[in-house]
Amino acid sequence: MRISAKRIRSFSSDERGTTAIVFALCLTMLFFVIGVAIDSARAWKTQSVLQEALDSAALATARAMRLEGLNDAELKERADSFFQSAYTSRTGGKAPVQNLTLTIDRSTTTATLSADVMLPAYLAALMNVKKFDISEVSIARFDAKNVELSMTLDVSGSMAGSKLSDLKAAASDLTEIILDQNNNGAHHRIGLAPYSTSVNAGPYAAISTGVSTGLPCVTERPASNGLKDANPNAGIFGKKANFCPQSAILPLTDDKGVITSHLNGMVANGMTAGHLGIAWGWYIISPDWASIWPSSSTPVAYRDEQTMKAAIIMTDGMFNAAYEPPNGDSIAQAKVLCDGMKAQDIKIFTVGFQAPASVLPLLQYCASSPNEFYDAQDGDALRKSFRQIANQLTSLRLTN
């Protein structure tokens, strides 16, 4: 049989079979790549769920170590319970955990929780990827510090009505969250510095002003110590206002009932001498005032390793009353006072409550960081802000 040269050339140029083979190979490779991608996505999701479960369990364990005094076996049981609840509910038991290990360090109140997961591969097994080995670690530390907190609260006339009720509820929420932890070994204390036209220094007015008669109204002191936390021995305070808020200042206490009673007794009227409230909020937690306050209210030293000092500054309006012109207006004095507090490592939270835009820059200036500034537009937001502050002051933190 003879085959012409032309016919032979046609065989050599026919690419239809080659194209089919190449297409099949590419399709197979694409299938493998998609399979690996799907299994990799499963592995990534499992890893994310594992990390979140470890985080929540480590936090719960560190909190229990600090506040409940559990022994090692009880802490292990607590960690297992929190981890399984958080992990199994999201994985459905399809990625069983191996080697869940808890390590605790009581000297630093730190819980370290680690776990391994062997996730079988499905489609990726066709490319000889049999499994994904996943390992994660979470380290949670409870900063075992007691809290000394002063609340500088605006009780000026613009706070009358529902706004004052909202403030009382918010401050009560915070008090309960913080002081409830004293039932489990903490030693948190809270003081109050209500302010309006002036500050009612109550039984401490005579010590502060050197005058034992008349209203217990206190205004700022002049001269070099006017904007510092030096105690009255460094210079007496003024009595230049003819109006006092009804509720007096309250030194540090761990008595929830006493704080609640003071909060409930607040009445709104007068102007807004915010710098006076800030100053007395500082004095309440200042060790330089240790000789003034009762022994149960004595603040610890600055930068005490076991204590966090914090202050909340709350207002619904612009600061508009001051009494010592050389010290500057209320806003200028407030800034200097806030600078002085922050220089002593006092964490300052500021809260505007339906406050005008003109006062917000001052609150942002005084806050220790942008995260410590809150702009609450209604009662619910105010209560949420105070609860967040309470949780931040007493919260755990992840260190990894």
mmCIF file of C-alpha atoms in Angstrom:
data_model
loop_
_atom_site.group_PDB
_atom_site.id
_atom_site.type_symbol
_atom_site.label_atom_id
_atom_site.label_comp_id
_atom_site.label_asym_id
_atom_site.label_seq_id
_atom_site.Cartn_x
_atom_site.Cartn_y
_atom_site.Cartn_z
ATOM 1 C CA MET A 1 0.000 0.000 0.000
ATOM 2 C CA ARG A 2 1.369 3.331 -0.957
ATOM 3 C CA ILE A 3 0.921 6.389 1.213
ATOM 4 C CA SER A 4 1.567 9.678 -0.426
ATOM 5 C CA ALA A 5 3.888 12.228 1.095
ATOM 6 C CA LYS A 6 0.954 14.620 1.394
ATOM 7 C CA ARG A 7 -0.981 12.105 3.521
ATOM 8 C CA ILE A 8 1.983 11.606 5.825
ATOM 9 C CA ARG A 9 2.326 15.335 6.293
ATOM 10 C CA SER A 10 -1.372 15.560 7.251
ATOM 11 C CA PHE A 11 -0.875 12.973 10.036
ATOM 12 C CA SER A 12 2.025 14.909 11.466
ATOM 13 C CA SER A 13 0.075 18.169 11.559
ATOM 14 C CA ASP A 14 -3.100 16.778 13.190
ATOM 15 C CA GLU A 15 -3.148 18.226 16.778
ATOM 16 C CA ARG A 16 -6.633 17.185 17.840
ATOM 17 C CA GLY A 17 -5.481 14.238 19.968
ATOM 18 C CA THR A 18 -2.692 16.217 21.617
ATOM 19 C CA THR A 19 -5.073 18.991 22.596
ATOM 20 C CA ALA A 20 -7.422 16.523 24.241
ATOM 21 C CA ILE A 21 -4.587 15.003 26.257
ATOM 22 C CA VAL A 22 -3.293 18.388 27.358
ATOM 23 C CA PHE A 23 -6.817 19.507 28.297
ATOM 24 C CA ALA A 24 -7.359 16.367 30.364
ATOM 25 C CA LEU A 25 -4.075 16.877 32.180
ATOM 26 C CA CYS A 26 -4.900 20.533 32.908
ATOM 27 C CA LEU A 27 -8.374 19.606 34.109
ATOM 28 C CA THR A 28 -6.922 16.998 36.430
ATOM 29 C CA MET A 29 -4.383 19.473 37.782
ATOM 30 C CA LEU A 30 -7.100 22.089 38.256
ATOM 31 C CA PHE A 31 -9.182 19.555 40.171
ATOM 32 C CA PHE A 32 -6.223 18.815 42.436
ATOM 33 C CA VAL A 33 -5.534 22.534 43.019
ATOM 34 C CA ILE A 34 -9.178 23.176 43.883
ATOM 35 C CA GLY A 35 -9.127 20.204 46.212
ATOM 36 C CA VAL A 36 -6.064 21.493 48.027
ATOM 37 C CA ALA A 37 -7.629 24.961 48.252
ATOM 38 C CA ILE A 38 -10.834 23.561 49.762
ATOM 39 C CA ASP A 39 -8.956 21.487 52.319
ATOM 40 C CA SER A 40 -6.662 24.419 53.103
ATOM 41 C CA ALA A 41 -9.698 26.595 53.764
ATOM 42 C CA ARG A 42 -11.015 23.915 56.134
ATOM 43 C CA ALA A 43 -7.679 23.886 57.900
ATOM 44 C CA TRP A 44 -7.586 27.693 58.183
ATOM 45 C CA LYS A 45 -11.100 27.789 59.638
ATOM 46 C CA THR A 46 -10.268 25.034 62.114
ATOM 47 C CA GLN A 47 -7.121 26.871 63.145
ATOM 48 C CA SER A 48 -9.120 30.079 63.715
ATOM 49 C CA VAL A 49 -11.745 28.285 65.798
ATOM 50 C CA LEU A 50 -9.021 26.518 67.774
ATOM 51 C CA GLN A 51 -7.273 29.798 68.585
ATOM 52 C CA GLU A 52 -10.493 31.507 69.662
ATOM 53 C CA ALA A 53 -11.461 28.580 71.873
ATOM 54 C CA LEU A 54 -8.032 28.523 73.487
ATOM 55 C CA ASP A 55 -8.206 32.273 74.065
ATOM 56 C CA SER A 56 -11.580 32.136 75.792
ATOM 57 C CA ALA A 57 -10.565 29.153 77.929
ATOM 58 C CA ALA A 58 -7.244 30.726 78.911
ATOM 59 C CA LEU A 59 -8.981 33.959 79.911
ATOM 60 C CA ALA A 60 -11.548 32.087 81.992
ATOM 61 C CA THR A 61 -8.810 30.081 83.677
ATOM 62 C CA ALA A 62 -6.694 33.115 84.529
ATOM 63 C CA ARG A 63 -9.739 34.891 85.937
ATOM 64 C CA ALA A 64 -10.634 31.862 88.064
ATOM 65 C CA MET A 65 -7.069 31.626 89.334
ATOM 66 C CA ARG A 66 -7.128 35.249 90.498
ATOM 67 C CA LEU A 67 -10.663 35.610 91.783
ATOM 68 C CA GLU A 68 -11.782 32.134 92.863
ATOM 69 C CA GLY A 69 -8.618 30.626 94.289
ATOM 70 C CA LEU A 70 -9.104 27.267 92.526
ATOM 71 C CA ASN A 71 -6.485 24.548 92.884
ATOM 72 C CA ASP A 72 -4.634 23.085 89.898
ATOM 73 C CA ALA A 73 -7.104 20.275 89.278
ATOM 74 C CA GLU A 74 -10.051 22.657 89.438
ATOM 75 C CA LEU A 75 -8.360 25.049 87.046
ATOM 76 C CA LYS A 76 -7.727 22.201 84.597
ATOM 77 C CA GLU A 77 -11.398 21.257 84.791
ATOM 78 C CA ARG A 78 -12.414 24.874 84.204
ATOM 79 C CA ALA A 79 -10.107 25.155 81.191
ATOM 80 C CA ASP A 80 -11.401 21.903 79.686
ATOM 81 C CA SER A 81 -15.005 22.972 80.173
ATOM 82 C CA PHE A 82 -14.609 26.391 78.567
ATOM 83 C CA PHE A 83 -12.502 25.037 75.719
ATOM 84 C CA GLN A 84 -14.819 22.172 74.810
ATOM 85 C CA SER A 85 -17.857 24.445 74.923
ATOM 86 C CA ALA A 86 -16.249 26.994 72.619
ATOM 87 C CA TYR A 87 -14.554 24.524 70.254
ATOM 88 C CA THR A 88 -16.912 21.596 69.838
ATOM 89 C CA SER A 89 -19.952 23.791 69.277
ATOM 90 C CA ARG A 90 -18.298 25.246 66.174
ATOM 91 C CA THR A 91 -16.599 22.171 64.764
ATOM 92 C CA GLY A 92 -19.231 19.571 65.492
ATOM 93 C CA GLY A 93 -16.588 17.143 66.669
ATOM 94 C CA LYS A 94 -15.189 16.718 63.142
ATOM 95 C CA ALA A 95 -11.701 17.871 64.145
ATOM 96 C CA PRO A 96 -10.911 16.209 67.480
ATOM 97 C CA VAL A 97 -8.323 17.870 69.696
ATOM 98 C CA GLN A 98 -5.194 16.156 70.889
ATOM 99 C CA ASN A 99 -2.929 17.176 73.750
ATOM 100 C CA LEU A 100 -4.927 19.970 75.383
ATOM 101 C CA THR A 101 -2.357 21.199 77.896
ATOM 102 C CA LEU A 102 -2.675 23.789 80.648
ATOM 103 C CA THR A 103 0.303 25.451 82.329
ATOM 104 C CA ILE A 104 -0.284 27.895 85.155
ATOM 105 C CA ASP A 105 2.010 30.430 86.784
ATOM 106 C CA ARG A 106 0.493 31.668 90.020
ATOM 107 C CA SER A 107 3.245 34.226 90.610
ATOM 108 C CA THR A 108 2.090 36.180 87.539
ATOM 109 C CA THR A 109 -1.511 34.888 87.392
ATOM 110 C CA THR A 110 -0.859 33.532 83.909
ATOM 111 C CA ALA A 111 -2.597 30.618 82.202
ATOM 112 C CA THR A 112 -1.018 29.044 79.116
ATOM 113 C CA LEU A 113 -3.229 26.709 77.112
ATOM 114 C CA SER A 114 -2.104 24.749 74.058
ATOM 115 C CA ALA A 115 -3.707 22.147 71.813
ATOM 116 C CA ASP A 116 -3.043 20.111 68.675
ATOM 117 C CA VAL A 117 -5.489 19.103 65.965
ATOM 118 C CA MET A 118 -4.941 16.532 63.228
ATOM 119 C CA LEU A 119 -7.363 17.432 60.430
ATOM 120 C CA PRO A 120 -7.760 14.678 57.802
ATOM 121 C CA ALA A 121 -7.489 15.845 54.201
ATOM 122 C CA TYR A 122 -10.238 15.009 51.722
ATOM 123 C CA LEU A 123 -9.550 16.057 48.158
ATOM 124 C CA ALA A 124 -5.955 17.013 48.925
ATOM 125 C CA ALA A 125 -5.304 13.343 49.703
ATOM 126 C CA LEU A 126 -5.253 12.754 45.943
ATOM 127 C CA MET A 127 -2.012 14.747 45.890
ATOM 128 C CA ASN A 128 -0.613 12.762 48.811
ATOM 129 C CA VAL A 129 -1.545 15.426 51.385
ATOM 130 C CA LYS A 130 -3.035 13.128 54.007
ATOM 131 C CA LYS A 131 -3.622 15.567 56.890
ATOM 132 C CA PHE A 132 -3.084 19.028 58.279
ATOM 133 C CA ASP A 133 -1.309 19.308 61.627
ATOM 134 C CA ILE A 134 -2.516 22.364 63.531
ATOM 135 C CA SER A 135 -1.051 23.600 66.803
ATOM 136 C CA GLU A 136 -1.973 26.780 68.688
ATOM 137 C CA VAL A 137 -1.115 28.401 72.021
ATOM 138 C CA SER A 138 -2.900 31.053 74.067
ATOM 139 C CA ILE A 139 -1.419 32.903 77.032
ATOM 140 C CA ALA A 140 -3.750 34.904 79.274
ATOM 141 C CA ARG A 141 -2.673 37.012 82.192
ATOM 142 C CA PHE A 142 -4.828 38.562 84.847
ATOM 143 C CA ASP A 143 -3.108 41.744 85.936
ATOM 144 C CA ALA A 144 -3.603 41.078 89.608
ATOM 145 C CA LYS A 145 -3.893 44.716 90.595
ATOM 146 C CA ASN A 146 -6.289 46.353 92.939
ATOM 147 C CA VAL A 147 -8.156 49.371 91.615
ATOM 148 C CA GLU A 148 -8.346 52.819 93.198
ATOM 149 C CA LEU A 149 -10.896 54.724 91.149
ATOM 150 C CA SER A 150 -12.324 58.214 91.507
ATOM 151 C CA MET A 151 -15.476 59.242 89.641
ATOM 152 C CA THR A 152 -15.718 62.946 88.833
ATOM 153 C CA LEU A 153 -19.436 63.402 88.075
ATOM 154 C CA ASP A 154 -21.217 66.439 86.662
ATOM 155 C CA VAL A 155 -24.268 67.388 88.738
ATOM 156 C CA SER A 156 -24.800 70.845 87.221
ATOM 157 C CA GLY A 157 -28.284 72.108 86.397
ATOM 158 C CA SER A 158 -28.262 70.773 82.840
ATOM 159 C CA MET A 159 -28.097 67.229 84.263
ATOM 160 C CA ALA A 160 -31.522 67.517 85.926
ATOM 161 C CA GLY A 161 -34.220 64.962 85.160
ATOM 162 C CA SER A 162 -33.639 61.795 83.196
ATOM 163 C CA LYS A 163 -29.980 62.596 82.541
ATOM 164 C CA LEU A 164 -29.164 62.461 86.241
ATOM 165 C CA SER A 165 -31.127 59.222 86.577
ATOM 166 C CA ASP A 166 -29.128 57.752 83.716
ATOM 167 C CA LEU A 167 -25.877 58.843 85.364
ATOM 168 C CA LYS A 168 -26.839 57.273 88.687
ATOM 169 C CA ALA A 169 -27.677 54.006 86.928
ATOM 170 C CA ALA A 170 -24.423 54.015 84.940
ATOM 171 C CA ALA A 171 -22.260 54.748 87.980
ATOM 172 C CA SER A 172 -24.112 52.083 89.968
ATOM 173 C CA ASP A 173 -23.484 49.523 87.218
ATOM 174 C CA LEU A 174 -19.766 50.289 87.300
ATOM 175 C CA THR A 175 -19.664 50.130 91.096
ATOM 176 C CA GLU A 176 -21.289 46.723 91.134
ATOM 177 C CA ILE A 177 -19.016 45.265 88.460
ATOM 178 C CA ILE A 178 -15.847 46.456 90.168
ATOM 179 C CA LEU A 179 -16.684 45.900 93.831
ATOM 180 C CA ASP A 180 -18.272 42.488 93.265
ATOM 181 C CA GLN A 181 -14.778 41.192 92.569
ATOM 182 C CA ASN A 182 -13.852 41.953 96.172
ATOM 183 C CA ASN A 183 -15.884 38.874 97.078
ATOM 184 C CA ASN A 184 -13.216 36.797 95.366
ATOM 185 C CA GLY A 185 -10.026 38.253 96.767
ATOM 186 C CA ALA A 186 -9.594 41.624 95.061
ATOM 187 C CA HIS A 187 -9.365 44.883 97.025
ATOM 188 C CA HIS A 188 -10.943 47.534 94.805
ATOM 189 C CA ARG A 189 -12.056 50.922 96.147
ATOM 190 C CA ILE A 190 -14.048 53.763 94.609
ATOM 191 C CA GLY A 191 -14.422 57.433 95.563
ATOM 192 C CA LEU A 192 -16.797 60.123 94.278
ATOM 193 C CA ALA A 193 -16.205 63.764 93.389
ATOM 194 C CA PRO A 194 -19.538 65.336 92.332
ATOM 195 C CA TYR A 195 -19.199 68.925 91.119
ATOM 196 C CA SER A 196 -21.232 71.831 89.816
ATOM 197 C CA THR A 197 -20.587 75.489 90.704
ATOM 198 C CA SER A 198 -18.152 74.231 93.334
ATOM 199 C CA VAL A 199 -17.266 71.050 95.179
ATOM 200 C CA ASN A 200 -18.920 70.099 98.442
ATOM 201 C CA ALA A 201 -15.949 68.985 100.531
ATOM 202 C CA GLY A 202 -18.202 67.971 103.421
ATOM 203 C CA PRO A 203 -16.252 67.349 106.649
ATOM 204 C CA TYR A 204 -12.998 68.054 104.797
ATOM 205 C CA ALA A 205 -13.956 71.651 103.948
ATOM 206 C CA ALA A 206 -12.634 73.058 107.225
ATOM 207 C CA ILE A 207 -9.308 71.274 106.789
ATOM 208 C CA SER A 208 -9.041 72.452 103.187
ATOM 209 C CA THR A 209 -10.061 76.083 103.681
ATOM 210 C CA GLY A 210 -9.159 76.790 107.295
ATOM 211 C CA VAL A 211 -12.718 78.024 107.818
ATOM 212 C CA SER A 212 -15.125 75.958 109.888
ATOM 213 C CA THR A 213 -18.269 78.037 109.345
ATOM 214 C CA GLY A 214 -20.586 78.550 106.413
ATOM 215 C CA LEU A 215 -21.283 76.347 103.446
ATOM 216 C CA PRO A 216 -18.758 73.556 102.764
ATOM 217 C CA CYS A 217 -18.139 74.997 99.293
ATOM 218 C CA VAL A 218 -14.578 74.667 98.064
ATOM 219 C CA THR A 219 -12.999 76.376 95.099
ATOM 220 C CA GLU A 220 -9.453 76.157 93.774
ATOM 221 C CA ARG A 221 -6.477 77.519 95.646
ATOM 222 C CA PRO A 222 -4.224 80.205 94.202
ATOM 223 C CA ALA A 223 -0.476 80.265 93.668
ATOM 224 C CA SER A 224 1.917 77.483 92.695
ATOM 225 C CA ASN A 225 0.070 74.597 94.326
ATOM 226 C CA GLY A 226 -3.297 75.545 92.882
ATOM 227 C CA LEU A 227 -3.069 72.951 90.114
ATOM 228 C CA LYS A 228 -1.228 70.184 91.931
ATOM 229 C CA ASP A 229 -2.266 67.419 94.308
ATOM 230 C CA ALA A 230 -0.366 68.798 97.300
ATOM 231 C CA ASN A 231 -2.447 68.517 100.462
ATOM 232 C CA PRO A 232 -3.928 71.547 102.274
ATOM 233 C CA ASN A 233 -0.764 72.001 104.326
ATOM 234 C CA ALA A 234 0.798 73.383 101.139
ATOM 235 C CA GLY A 235 -1.856 76.079 100.812
ATOM 236 C CA ILE A 236 -5.505 76.487 101.716
ATOM 237 C CA PHE A 237 -8.379 76.347 99.264
ATOM 238 C CA GLY A 238 -10.788 79.130 98.416
ATOM 239 C CA LYS A 239 -14.421 79.569 99.434
ATOM 240 C CA LYS A 240 -15.425 81.906 96.626
ATOM 241 C CA ALA A 241 -18.640 80.180 95.556
ATOM 242 C CA ASN A 242 -21.978 80.699 97.268
ATOM 243 C CA PHE A 243 -23.404 77.400 96.087
ATOM 244 C CA CYS A 244 -22.498 73.761 96.736
ATOM 245 C CA PRO A 245 -23.806 70.582 95.192
ATOM 246 C CA GLN A 246 -25.926 68.664 97.654
ATOM 247 C CA SER A 247 -23.745 65.541 97.530
ATOM 248 C CA ALA A 248 -20.343 65.789 99.174
ATOM 249 C CA ILE A 249 -17.178 64.131 98.013
ATOM 250 C CA LEU A 250 -16.661 60.537 99.122
ATOM 251 C CA PRO A 251 -13.143 59.226 99.837
ATOM 252 C CA LEU A 252 -12.151 55.772 98.684
ATOM 253 C CA THR A 253 -14.345 52.986 100.017
ATOM 254 C CA ASP A 254 -15.113 49.363 99.226
ATOM 255 C CA ASP A 255 -18.630 49.679 100.695
ATOM 256 C CA LYS A 256 -21.066 49.331 97.815
ATOM 257 C CA GLY A 257 -23.978 50.507 99.956
ATOM 258 C CA VAL A 258 -22.243 53.739 100.916
ATOM 259 C CA ILE A 259 -21.409 54.537 97.294
ATOM 260 C CA THR A 260 -24.931 53.737 96.124
ATOM 261 C CA SER A 261 -26.393 55.979 98.816
ATOM 262 C CA HIS A 262 -24.175 58.877 97.732
ATOM 263 C CA LEU A 263 -25.077 58.356 94.089
ATOM 264 C CA ASN A 264 -28.795 58.248 94.839
ATOM 265 C CA GLY A 265 -28.493 61.448 96.864
ATOM 266 C CA MET A 266 -27.081 63.516 94.025
ATOM 267 C CA VAL A 267 -29.195 66.488 92.918
ATOM 268 C CA ALA A 268 -28.519 68.488 89.754
ATOM 269 C CA ASN A 269 -28.222 72.284 89.880
ATOM 270 C CA GLY A 270 -25.640 75.001 89.471
ATOM 271 C CA MET A 271 -22.939 75.741 86.918
ATOM 272 C CA THR A 272 -20.062 73.596 85.626
ATOM 273 C CA ALA A 273 -16.711 74.127 87.357
ATOM 274 C CA GLY A 274 -15.296 70.937 85.885
ATOM 275 C CA HIS A 275 -11.707 71.636 86.895
ATOM 276 C CA LEU A 276 -12.747 71.561 90.555
ATOM 277 C CA GLY A 277 -14.250 68.104 90.125
ATOM 278 C CA ILE A 278 -11.096 66.893 88.369
ATOM 279 C CA ALA A 279 -8.912 68.266 91.150
ATOM 280 C CA TRP A 280 -10.887 66.535 93.900
ATOM 281 C CA GLY A 281 -11.052 63.357 91.869
ATOM 282 C CA TRP A 282 -7.254 63.490 91.889
ATOM 283 C CA TYR A 283 -7.026 64.213 95.615
ATOM 284 C CA ILE A 284 -9.185 61.180 96.412
ATOM 285 C CA ILE A 285 -6.575 58.810 94.969
ATOM 286 C CA SER A 286 -3.461 60.884 95.734
ATOM 287 C CA PRO A 287 -1.041 59.527 98.354
ATOM 288 C CA ASP A 288 -0.168 63.153 99.157
ATOM 289 C CA TRP A 289 -3.601 63.339 100.792
ATOM 290 C CA ALA A 290 -3.058 60.241 102.930
ATOM 291 C CA SER A 291 -2.989 62.324 106.110
ATOM 292 C CA ILE A 292 -6.354 63.913 105.276
ATOM 293 C CA TRP A 293 -8.502 60.869 104.532
ATOM 294 C CA PRO A 294 -9.641 58.211 107.029
ATOM 295 C CA SER A 295 -7.325 55.236 107.376
ATOM 296 C CA SER A 296 -9.710 52.977 105.418
ATOM 297 C CA SER A 297 -9.602 55.479 102.537
ATOM 298 C CA THR A 298 -5.858 56.057 102.460
ATOM 299 C CA PRO A 299 -4.547 55.846 98.874
ATOM 300 C CA VAL A 300 -1.491 53.723 98.243
ATOM 301 C CA ALA A 301 1.699 55.173 96.807
ATOM 302 C CA TYR A 302 1.926 56.078 93.167
ATOM 303 C CA ARG A 303 3.107 53.215 90.948
ATOM 304 C CA ASP A 304 2.416 50.629 93.605
ATOM 305 C CA GLU A 305 2.966 47.289 91.880
ATOM 306 C CA GLN A 306 -0.289 45.864 93.222
ATOM 307 C CA THR A 307 -2.531 48.831 92.415
ATOM 308 C CA MET A 308 -3.943 50.628 89.397
ATOM 309 C CA LYS A 309 -5.037 54.233 89.914
ATOM 310 C CA ALA A 310 -7.760 55.488 87.596
ATOM 311 C CA ALA A 311 -10.161 58.400 87.260
ATOM 312 C CA ILE A 312 -13.385 58.964 85.331
ATOM 313 C CA ILE A 313 -14.199 62.516 84.250
ATOM 314 C CA MET A 314 -17.826 62.906 83.146
ATOM 315 C CA THR A 315 -19.666 66.000 81.925
ATOM 316 C CA ASP A 316 -22.634 67.013 79.797
ATOM 317 C CA GLY A 317 -21.473 70.574 79.109
ATOM 318 C CA MET A 318 -18.683 73.060 78.729
ATOM 319 C CA PHE A 319 -16.693 73.992 81.828
ATOM 320 C CA ASN A 320 -17.779 77.546 82.608
ATOM 321 C CA ALA A 321 -16.877 78.588 86.160
ATOM 322 C CA ALA A 322 -13.489 79.393 87.730
ATOM 323 C CA TYR A 323 -12.371 81.550 90.652
ATOM 324 C CA GLU A 324 -8.652 82.251 90.448
ATOM 325 C CA PRO A 325 -7.948 84.254 87.253
ATOM 326 C CA PRO A 326 -4.156 83.791 87.437
ATOM 327 C CA ASN A 327 -4.717 80.023 87.189
ATOM 328 C CA GLY A 328 -6.630 80.397 83.911
ATOM 329 C CA ASP A 329 -10.209 79.530 83.059
ATOM 330 C CA SER A 330 -11.818 76.199 83.911
ATOM 331 C CA ILE A 331 -10.671 74.566 80.667
ATOM 332 C CA ALA A 332 -7.061 75.687 81.038
ATOM 333 C CA GLN A 333 -6.940 74.486 84.649
ATOM 334 C CA ALA A 334 -8.535 71.159 83.679
ATOM 335 C CA LYS A 335 -5.800 70.504 81.128
ATOM 336 C CA VAL A 336 -3.031 71.193 83.638
ATOM 337 C CA LEU A 337 -4.681 68.926 86.198
ATOM 338 C CA CYS A 338 -5.099 66.140 83.640
ATOM 339 C CA ASP A 339 -1.434 66.466 82.674
ATOM 340 C CA GLY A 340 -0.455 66.165 86.324
ATOM 341 C CA MET A 341 -2.557 63.049 86.832
ATOM 342 C CA LYS A 342 -1.200 61.348 83.755
ATOM 343 C CA ALA A 343 2.333 62.173 84.855
ATOM 344 C CA GLN A 344 1.618 60.013 87.921
ATOM 345 C CA ASP A 345 0.446 57.111 85.713
ATOM 346 C CA ILE A 346 -3.209 57.616 86.592
ATOM 347 C CA LYS A 347 -5.364 56.180 83.821
ATOM 348 C CA ILE A 348 -8.009 58.739 82.879
ATOM 349 C CA PHE A 349 -11.315 57.870 81.239
ATOM 350 C CA THR A 350 -13.480 60.710 79.971
ATOM 351 C CA VAL A 351 -17.188 60.539 79.173
ATOM 352 C CA GLY A 352 -19.267 63.146 77.410
ATOM 353 C CA PHE A 353 -23.004 62.687 77.908
ATOM 354 C CA GLN A 354 -24.986 64.453 75.189
ATOM 355 C CA ALA A 355 -22.191 66.993 75.433
ATOM 356 C CA PRO A 356 -21.751 69.847 72.961
ATOM 357 C CA ALA A 357 -19.039 69.512 70.338
ATOM 358 C CA SER A 358 -17.152 72.383 71.953
ATOM 359 C CA VAL A 359 -16.249 70.343 75.047
ATOM 360 C CA LEU A 360 -15.234 67.134 73.279
ATOM 361 C CA PRO A 361 -11.662 68.290 72.456
ATOM 362 C CA LEU A 362 -11.067 68.840 76.183
ATOM 363 C CA LEU A 363 -12.345 65.359 77.029
ATOM 364 C CA GLN A 364 -10.198 63.872 74.286
ATOM 365 C CA TYR A 365 -7.196 65.785 75.625
ATOM 366 C CA CYS A 366 -7.681 64.527 79.169
ATOM 367 C CA ALA A 367 -8.282 60.878 78.230
ATOM 368 C CA SER A 368 -5.208 58.675 78.580
ATOM 369 C CA SER A 369 -5.737 57.433 75.027
ATOM 370 C CA PRO A 370 -8.415 57.628 72.323
ATOM 371 C CA ASN A 371 -9.776 54.308 73.625
ATOM 372 C CA GLU A 372 -10.433 55.921 77.017
ATOM 373 C CA PHE A 373 -12.706 58.637 75.565
ATOM 374 C CA TYR A 374 -16.466 58.017 75.272
ATOM 375 C CA ASP A 375 -19.122 60.158 73.620
ATOM 376 C CA ALA A 376 -22.489 58.877 74.880
ATOM 377 C CA GLN A 377 -25.570 60.227 73.139
ATOM 378 C CA ASP A 378 -28.257 58.610 75.293
ATOM 379 C CA GLY A 379 -28.784 56.831 78.589
ATOM 380 C CA ASP A 380 -28.170 53.366 77.179
ATOM 381 C CA ALA A 381 -24.890 54.498 75.644
ATOM 382 C CA LEU A 382 -23.856 56.080 78.947
ATOM 383 C CA ARG A 383 -24.475 52.858 80.857
ATOM 384 C CA LYS A 384 -22.621 50.904 78.185
ATOM 385 C CA SER A 385 -19.655 53.300 78.457
ATOM 386 C CA PHE A 386 -19.434 52.900 82.231
ATOM 387 C CA ARG A 387 -19.713 49.122 81.966
ATOM 388 C CA GLN A 388 -16.927 49.050 79.389
ATOM 389 C CA ILE A 389 -14.738 51.138 81.675
ATOM 390 C CA ALA A 390 -15.438 48.782 84.583
ATOM 391 C CA ASN A 391 -14.594 45.758 82.466
ATOM 392 C CA GLN A 392 -11.426 47.370 81.182
ATOM 393 C CA LEU A 393 -10.259 48.193 84.688
ATOM 394 C CA THR A 394 -10.785 44.639 85.878
ATOM 395 C CA SER A 395 -10.254 42.732 82.654
ATOM 396 C CA LEU A 396 -7.857 40.018 81.619
ATOM 397 C CA ARG A 397 -5.534 40.359 78.689
ATOM 398 C CA LEU A 398 -4.003 38.009 76.170
ATOM 399 C CA THR A 399 -0.227 38.281 76.011
ATOM 400 C CA ASN A 400 0.416 36.418 72.775
#
